[in-house]
mmCIF file with all atom_site columns, C-alpha atoms in Angstrom:
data_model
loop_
_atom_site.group_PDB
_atom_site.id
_atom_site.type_symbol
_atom_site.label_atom_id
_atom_site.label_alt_id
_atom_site.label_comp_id
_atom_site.label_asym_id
_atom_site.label_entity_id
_atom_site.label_seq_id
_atom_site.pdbx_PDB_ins_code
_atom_site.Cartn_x
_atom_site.Cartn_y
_atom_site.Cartn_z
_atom_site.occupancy
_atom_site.B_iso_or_equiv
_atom_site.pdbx_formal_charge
_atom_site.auth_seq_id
_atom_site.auth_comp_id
_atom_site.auth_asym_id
_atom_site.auth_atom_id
_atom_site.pdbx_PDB_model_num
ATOM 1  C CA . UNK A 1 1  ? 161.927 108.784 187.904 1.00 77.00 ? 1  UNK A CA 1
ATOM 2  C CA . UNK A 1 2  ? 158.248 109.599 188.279 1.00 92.00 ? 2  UNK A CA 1
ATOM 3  C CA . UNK A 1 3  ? 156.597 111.412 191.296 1.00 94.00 ? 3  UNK A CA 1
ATOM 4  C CA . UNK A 1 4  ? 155.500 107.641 192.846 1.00 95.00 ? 4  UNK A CA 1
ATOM 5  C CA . UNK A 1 5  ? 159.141 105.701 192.854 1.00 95.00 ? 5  UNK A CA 1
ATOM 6  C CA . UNK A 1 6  ? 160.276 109.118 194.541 1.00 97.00 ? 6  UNK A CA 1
ATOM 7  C CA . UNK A 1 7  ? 157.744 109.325 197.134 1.00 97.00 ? 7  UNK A CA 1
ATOM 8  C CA . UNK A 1 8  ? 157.984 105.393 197.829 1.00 97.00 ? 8  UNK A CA 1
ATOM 9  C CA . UNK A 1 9  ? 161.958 106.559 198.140 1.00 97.00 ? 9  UNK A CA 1
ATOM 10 C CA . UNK A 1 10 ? 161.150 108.778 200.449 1.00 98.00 ? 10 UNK A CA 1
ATOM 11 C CA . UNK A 1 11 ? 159.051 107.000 202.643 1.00 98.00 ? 11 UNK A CA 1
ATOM 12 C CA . UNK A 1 12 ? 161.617 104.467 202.817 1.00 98.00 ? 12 UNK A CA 1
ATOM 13 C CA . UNK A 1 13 ? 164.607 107.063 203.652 1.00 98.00 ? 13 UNK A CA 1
ATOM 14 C CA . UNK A 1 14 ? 161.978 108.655 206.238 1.00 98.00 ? 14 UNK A CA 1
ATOM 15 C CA . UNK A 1 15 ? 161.885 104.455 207.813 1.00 98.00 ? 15 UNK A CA 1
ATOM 16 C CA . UNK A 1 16 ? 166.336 103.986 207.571 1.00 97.00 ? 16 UNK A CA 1
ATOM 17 C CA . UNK A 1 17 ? 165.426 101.767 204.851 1.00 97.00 ? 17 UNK A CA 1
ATOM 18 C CA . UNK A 1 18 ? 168.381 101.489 202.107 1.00 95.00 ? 18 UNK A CA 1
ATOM 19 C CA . UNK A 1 19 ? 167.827 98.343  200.270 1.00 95.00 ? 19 UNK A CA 1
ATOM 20 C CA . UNK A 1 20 ? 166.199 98.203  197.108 1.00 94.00 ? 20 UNK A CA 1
ATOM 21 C CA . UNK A 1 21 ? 161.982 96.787  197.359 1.00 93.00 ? 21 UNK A CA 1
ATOM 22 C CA . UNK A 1 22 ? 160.045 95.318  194.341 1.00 93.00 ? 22 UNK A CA 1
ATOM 23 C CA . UNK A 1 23 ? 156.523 97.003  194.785 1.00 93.00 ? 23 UNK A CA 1
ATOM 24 C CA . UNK A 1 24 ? 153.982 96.083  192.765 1.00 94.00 ? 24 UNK A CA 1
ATOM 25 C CA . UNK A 1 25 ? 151.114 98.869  192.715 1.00 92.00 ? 25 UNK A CA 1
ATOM 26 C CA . UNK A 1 26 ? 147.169 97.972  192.579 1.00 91.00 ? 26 UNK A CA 1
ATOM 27 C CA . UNK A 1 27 ? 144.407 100.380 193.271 1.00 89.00 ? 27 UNK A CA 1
ATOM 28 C CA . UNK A 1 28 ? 141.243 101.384 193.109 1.00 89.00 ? 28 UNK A CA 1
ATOM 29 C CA . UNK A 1 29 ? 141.574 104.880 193.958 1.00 86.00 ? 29 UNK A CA 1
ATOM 30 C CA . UNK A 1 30 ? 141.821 107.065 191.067 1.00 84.00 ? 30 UNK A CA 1
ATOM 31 C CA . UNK A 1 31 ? 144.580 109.260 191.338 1.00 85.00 ? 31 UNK A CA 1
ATOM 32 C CA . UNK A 1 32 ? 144.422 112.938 190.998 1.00 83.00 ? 32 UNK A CA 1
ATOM 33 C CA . UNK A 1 33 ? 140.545 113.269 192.147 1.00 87.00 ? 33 UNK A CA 1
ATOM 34 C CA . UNK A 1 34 ? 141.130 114.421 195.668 1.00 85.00 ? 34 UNK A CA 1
ATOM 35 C CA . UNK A 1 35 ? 140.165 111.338 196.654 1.00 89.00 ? 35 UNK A CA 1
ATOM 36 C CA . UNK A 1 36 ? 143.690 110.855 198.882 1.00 92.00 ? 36 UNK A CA 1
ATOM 37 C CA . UNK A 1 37 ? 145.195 108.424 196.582 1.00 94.00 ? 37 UNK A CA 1
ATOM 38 C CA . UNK A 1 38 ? 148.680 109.194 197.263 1.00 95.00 ? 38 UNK A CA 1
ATOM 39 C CA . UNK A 1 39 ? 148.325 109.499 200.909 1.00 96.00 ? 39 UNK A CA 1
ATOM 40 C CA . UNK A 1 40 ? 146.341 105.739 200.568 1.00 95.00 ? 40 UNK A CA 1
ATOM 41 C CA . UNK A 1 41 ? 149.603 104.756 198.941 1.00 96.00 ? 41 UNK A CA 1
ATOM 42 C CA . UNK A 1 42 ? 151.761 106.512 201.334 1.00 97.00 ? 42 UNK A CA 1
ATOM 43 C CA . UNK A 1 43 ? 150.393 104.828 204.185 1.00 98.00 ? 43 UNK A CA 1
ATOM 44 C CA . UNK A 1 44 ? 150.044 101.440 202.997 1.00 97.00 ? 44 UNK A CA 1
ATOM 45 C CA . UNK A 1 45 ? 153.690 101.197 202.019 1.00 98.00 ? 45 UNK A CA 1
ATOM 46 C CA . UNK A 1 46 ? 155.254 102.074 205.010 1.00 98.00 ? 46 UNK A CA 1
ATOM 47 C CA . UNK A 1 47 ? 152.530 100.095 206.646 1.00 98.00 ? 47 UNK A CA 1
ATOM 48 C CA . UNK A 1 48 ? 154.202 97.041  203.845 1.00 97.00 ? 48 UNK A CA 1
ATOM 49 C CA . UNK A 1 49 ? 157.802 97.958  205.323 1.00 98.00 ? 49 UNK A CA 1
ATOM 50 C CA . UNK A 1 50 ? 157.253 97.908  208.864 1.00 98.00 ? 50 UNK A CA 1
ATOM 51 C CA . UNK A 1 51 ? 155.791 95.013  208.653 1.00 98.00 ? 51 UNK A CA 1
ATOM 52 C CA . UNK A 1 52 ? 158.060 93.640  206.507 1.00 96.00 ? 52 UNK A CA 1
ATOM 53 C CA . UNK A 1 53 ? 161.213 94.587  208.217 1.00 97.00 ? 53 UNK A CA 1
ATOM 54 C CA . UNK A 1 54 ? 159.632 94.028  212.097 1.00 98.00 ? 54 UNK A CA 1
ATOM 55 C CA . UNK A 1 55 ? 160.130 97.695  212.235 1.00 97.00 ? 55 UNK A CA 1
ATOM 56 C CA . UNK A 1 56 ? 157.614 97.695  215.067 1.00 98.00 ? 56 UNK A CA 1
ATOM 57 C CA . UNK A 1 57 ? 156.839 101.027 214.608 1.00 98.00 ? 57 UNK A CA 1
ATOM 58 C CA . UNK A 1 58 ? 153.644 102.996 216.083 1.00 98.00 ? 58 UNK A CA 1
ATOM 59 C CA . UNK A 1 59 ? 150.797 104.428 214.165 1.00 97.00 ? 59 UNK A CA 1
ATOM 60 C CA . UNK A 1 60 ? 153.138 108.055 215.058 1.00 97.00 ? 60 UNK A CA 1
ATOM 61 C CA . UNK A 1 61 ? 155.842 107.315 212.988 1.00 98.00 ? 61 UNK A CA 1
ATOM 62 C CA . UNK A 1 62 ? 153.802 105.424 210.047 1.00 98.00 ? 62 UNK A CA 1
ATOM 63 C CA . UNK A 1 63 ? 152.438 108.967 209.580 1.00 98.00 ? 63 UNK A CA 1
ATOM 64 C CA . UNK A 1 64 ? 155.291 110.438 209.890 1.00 98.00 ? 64 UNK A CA 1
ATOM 65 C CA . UNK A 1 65 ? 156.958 108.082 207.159 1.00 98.00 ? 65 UNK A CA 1
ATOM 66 C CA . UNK A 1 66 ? 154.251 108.316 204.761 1.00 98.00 ? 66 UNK A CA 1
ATOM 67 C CA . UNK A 1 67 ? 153.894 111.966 205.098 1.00 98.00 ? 67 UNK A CA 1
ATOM 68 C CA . UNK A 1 68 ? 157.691 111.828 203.520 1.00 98.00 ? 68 UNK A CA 1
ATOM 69 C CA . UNK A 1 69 ? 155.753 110.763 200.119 1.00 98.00 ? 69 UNK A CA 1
ATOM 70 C CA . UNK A 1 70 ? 153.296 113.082 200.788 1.00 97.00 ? 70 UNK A CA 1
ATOM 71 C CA . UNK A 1 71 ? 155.484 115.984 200.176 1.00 97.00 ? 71 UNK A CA 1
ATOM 72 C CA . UNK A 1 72 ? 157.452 114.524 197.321 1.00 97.00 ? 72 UNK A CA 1
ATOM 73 C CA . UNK A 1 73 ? 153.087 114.358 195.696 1.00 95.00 ? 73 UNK A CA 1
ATOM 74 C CA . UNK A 1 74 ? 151.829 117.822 197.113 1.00 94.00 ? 74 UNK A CA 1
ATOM 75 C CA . UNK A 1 75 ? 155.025 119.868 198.743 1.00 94.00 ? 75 UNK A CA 1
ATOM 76 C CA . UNK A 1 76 ? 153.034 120.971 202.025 1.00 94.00 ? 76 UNK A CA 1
ATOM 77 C CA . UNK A 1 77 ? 150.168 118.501 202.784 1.00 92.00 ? 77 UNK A CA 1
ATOM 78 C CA . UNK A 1 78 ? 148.385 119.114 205.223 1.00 94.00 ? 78 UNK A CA 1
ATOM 79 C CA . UNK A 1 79 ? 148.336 115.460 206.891 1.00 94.00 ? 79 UNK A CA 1
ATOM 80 C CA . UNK A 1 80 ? 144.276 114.980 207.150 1.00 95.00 ? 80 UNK A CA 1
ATOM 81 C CA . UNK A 1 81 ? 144.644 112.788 204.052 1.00 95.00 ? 81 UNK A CA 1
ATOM 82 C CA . UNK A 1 82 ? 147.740 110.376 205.669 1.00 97.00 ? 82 UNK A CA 1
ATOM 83 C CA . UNK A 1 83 ? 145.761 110.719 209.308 1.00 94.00 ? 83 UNK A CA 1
ATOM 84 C CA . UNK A 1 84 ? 142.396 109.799 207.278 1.00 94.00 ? 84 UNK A CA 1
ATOM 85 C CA . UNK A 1 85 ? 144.144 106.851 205.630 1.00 92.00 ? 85 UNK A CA 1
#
């Protein structure tokens, strides 16, 4: 698998999520330009899953989620990029 199915896995094990989600990926952000593309993607998809599964989740554990495929992209992030996104 590459590095972005196993952060999206991650975020979803970080949300209880087990079943399998179609994603379909479009962006503008390049990736690997500092420019916080994985942390964009991070947050959007567990943004996509809570509100997908009524999760009802705060902007707290949204963070916390996407910082899940933070780690899988950069090991110890430092969480400006997920707070900035």
């Amino acid at each position: 698998k590459n590095k972005t199915s196993v952060a999206l896995q991650a975020v979803k094990q970080a949300m209880n999520i087990e079943e399998d989600v179609n994603v379909t990926i479009s962006s503008n952000i390049p990736t690997g330009q500092n420019l916080g593309s994985s942390a964009a993607l991070s947050v959007a998809f567990a943004r996509a899953l809570n509100e997908l599964y009524r999760l009802n989740l705060d902007e707290k554990e949204i963070r916390e989620a996407a910082m899940a495929g933070e780690r899988v992209f950069h090991g110890k992030p430092s969480g400006i990029d997920v707070e900035a996104a």
